[in-house]
Amino acid sequence: MRIVIRNGRLVCPAQQLDELGDLYIADGRIVAAGKAVDDFTADLEIALEGQFVCPGIVDLSVHTREPGFEHKATIASETEAAVRAGVTSMVCPPNTRPVTDNPSVVELIHQRQARLDKTHIYPLGALTKGLEGRQLTEVAALRQAGCVGLSNTDYPITDTEVLRRAFEYAVGFDLPVFIHPEDSYLRNRGVMHEGKISTRLGLPGIPETAETIAISRALLLIEQTGVRAHFCRLSCARSVELVAAAKQQGLPVSADAGICYLYLTEMNVDGFNSQCHLWPPLRTDRDRQALLDGLRSGVIDAVCSDHQPHDEDAKAAPFSSTEPGASTLEVLAPLVFNLASTRGFKLEHIVGALTCRPASIIGINAGTLAESAPADLFIFDEGSQWTVNAEKLASAGKNTPFDNWEMGGKVTCTIIDGKVMFRDL
């Protein structure tokens, strides 16, 4: 399909582009952005009134729950939610069942995504077999199957020698390692941030040192091995400081923040709100502000949804017995764009945190409106107001802490490989 998008505000940080203009698409690729194309006959013309036209969102953490946990969600349900959210590429952690520790699981994910032909899925391969932290996986086979990185997700590798060998192995295949920093001994049985709120609620706490000590250990091994490392879901101020120092030192590190951590704190857990049971835990307002400052300064490279859909039973037990995680895909874009209007972030900077910078971290050709680039993009109308209704989310997971929140702006169109996947204009 040949498409022309008229009179949109084209925002592409990768091209340093922010201007009103037209966008031309043909054969699944971008023909031109911001300049006229002579003798272009369109099959579809989309007329806008200055709405944002941005590269498709590259989300660094989306749990589709398939294979293995289809009672929570499926690739079909979550890719549908993704296209409604403007997410055209998403990275999926390896904590499936079976674990994504061999090429057959990677191929299964790719086959199911290809059948649906919606959002692009980029799996992470398991760093150790079964995520057990003992035996390294066959990285060469995982890379060849299409994995864009390696991770042990929320299963910390306690054996430092195994972690060192894993880093060395990843270097040999030029794959980034996605690190969820946590010292499992310090976490113990904690379920929320260790502080006054956890004490008052009588809930076991997780100290910030559970995260910062794990980051410090990883940084020393990164310095020794030279592995490209990405720190996932920083949650506290001291973590931002450690990553900032590592970047100043020239270490090959990057970091992201989940959208929940930019808006919510431990105070939202008050009343035993299981929708705010997250991992890592929500921390103090000071930590939240440090994450925002880190995003503003560039210490934090990307913002992701950290989308974790759950079935109803997973959040229905007493707080300590509920499963951590939130359904956040469909609120990601409005909440990030809101940072420009309420927190003074430059629009180019926050769009870059959703598009070109995460694309660079996993090394894919995405997150840009450059000529000849894949036509993956979304349209965002900042003038549309809507209220989050958990039951009406496209995701199978209705477990969102943002239920009943008023959102300023929404995704009105998503195009992937030049095909309109979602349109509400």
Coordinates of C-alpha atoms in Angstrom, one line a residue, residues 60 124 127 139 143 147-152 163-180 218-219 221-232 246-247 250-255 301 356-364:
L60 CA 12.6 -3.2 25.7
L124 CA 16.1 -12.4 24.5
L127 CA 22.0 -16.6 29.7
V139 CA 24.9 -18.5 22.6
R143 CA 22.1 -15.6 18.1
C147 CA 18.0 -13.5 19.8
V148 CA 19.0 -9.8 20.1
G149 CA 20.5 -10.2 23.6
L150 CA 20.9 -12.4 26.6
S151 CA 19.4 -12.3 30.0
N152 CA 18.7 -14.3 33.2
L163 CA 28.5 -14.6 35.6
R164 CA 32.0 -13.7 34.6
R165 CA 32.1 -16.6 32.1
A166 CA 28.7 -15.6 30.7
F167 CA 29.9 -12.1 30.1
E168 CA 33.0 -13.3 28.3
Y169 CA 30.9 -15.6 26.2
A170 CA 28.6 -12.8 25.2
V171 CA 31.5 -10.6 24.2
G172 CA 32.6 -13.3 21.7
F173 CA 29.2 -13.0 19.9
D174 CA 28.8 -9.3 20.3
L175 CA 25.5 -9.7 22.1
P176 CA 24.3 -7.3 24.9
V177 CA 23.5 -8.8 28.3
F178 CA 20.3 -7.5 29.9
I179 CA 20.9 -7.4 33.7
H180 CA 18.1 -7.3 36.2
A218 CA 28.2 -6.4 37.5
L219 CA 30.1 -3.2 36.8
L221 CA 32.9 -7.6 35.7
I222 CA 31.9 -5.4 32.8
E223 CA 35.1 -3.4 33.3
Q224 CA 37.1 -6.7 33.2
T225 CA 35.3 -8.4 30.3
G226 CA 34.2 -5.4 28.1
V227 CA 30.7 -6.9 27.6
R228 CA 27.9 -4.6 26.4
A229 CA 25.5 -4.5 29.3
H230 CA 22.1 -3.1 29.7
F231 CA 20.7 -2.5 33.2
C232 CA 16.9 -3.1 33.3
A246 CA 30.2 3.9 34.8
K247 CA 29.3 5.9 31.7
G250 CA 33.6 4.9 29.4
L251 CA 32.1 1.5 30.2
P252 CA 29.7 0.1 27.5
V253 CA 26.6 0.3 29.6
S254 CA 23.0 1.5 29.1
A255 CA 19.9 1.5 31.3
D301 CA 18.7 5.8 27.9
C356 CA 15.9 5.3 18.4
R357 CA 17.8 4.8 21.7
P358 CA 16.2 1.4 22.6
A359 CA 16.6 0.4 18.9
S360 CA 20.3 1.1 19.2
I361 CA 20.6 -0.9 22.3
I362 CA 19.4 -4.1 20.6
G363 CA 20.9 -3.2 17.2
I364 CA 17.8 -3.2 15.0

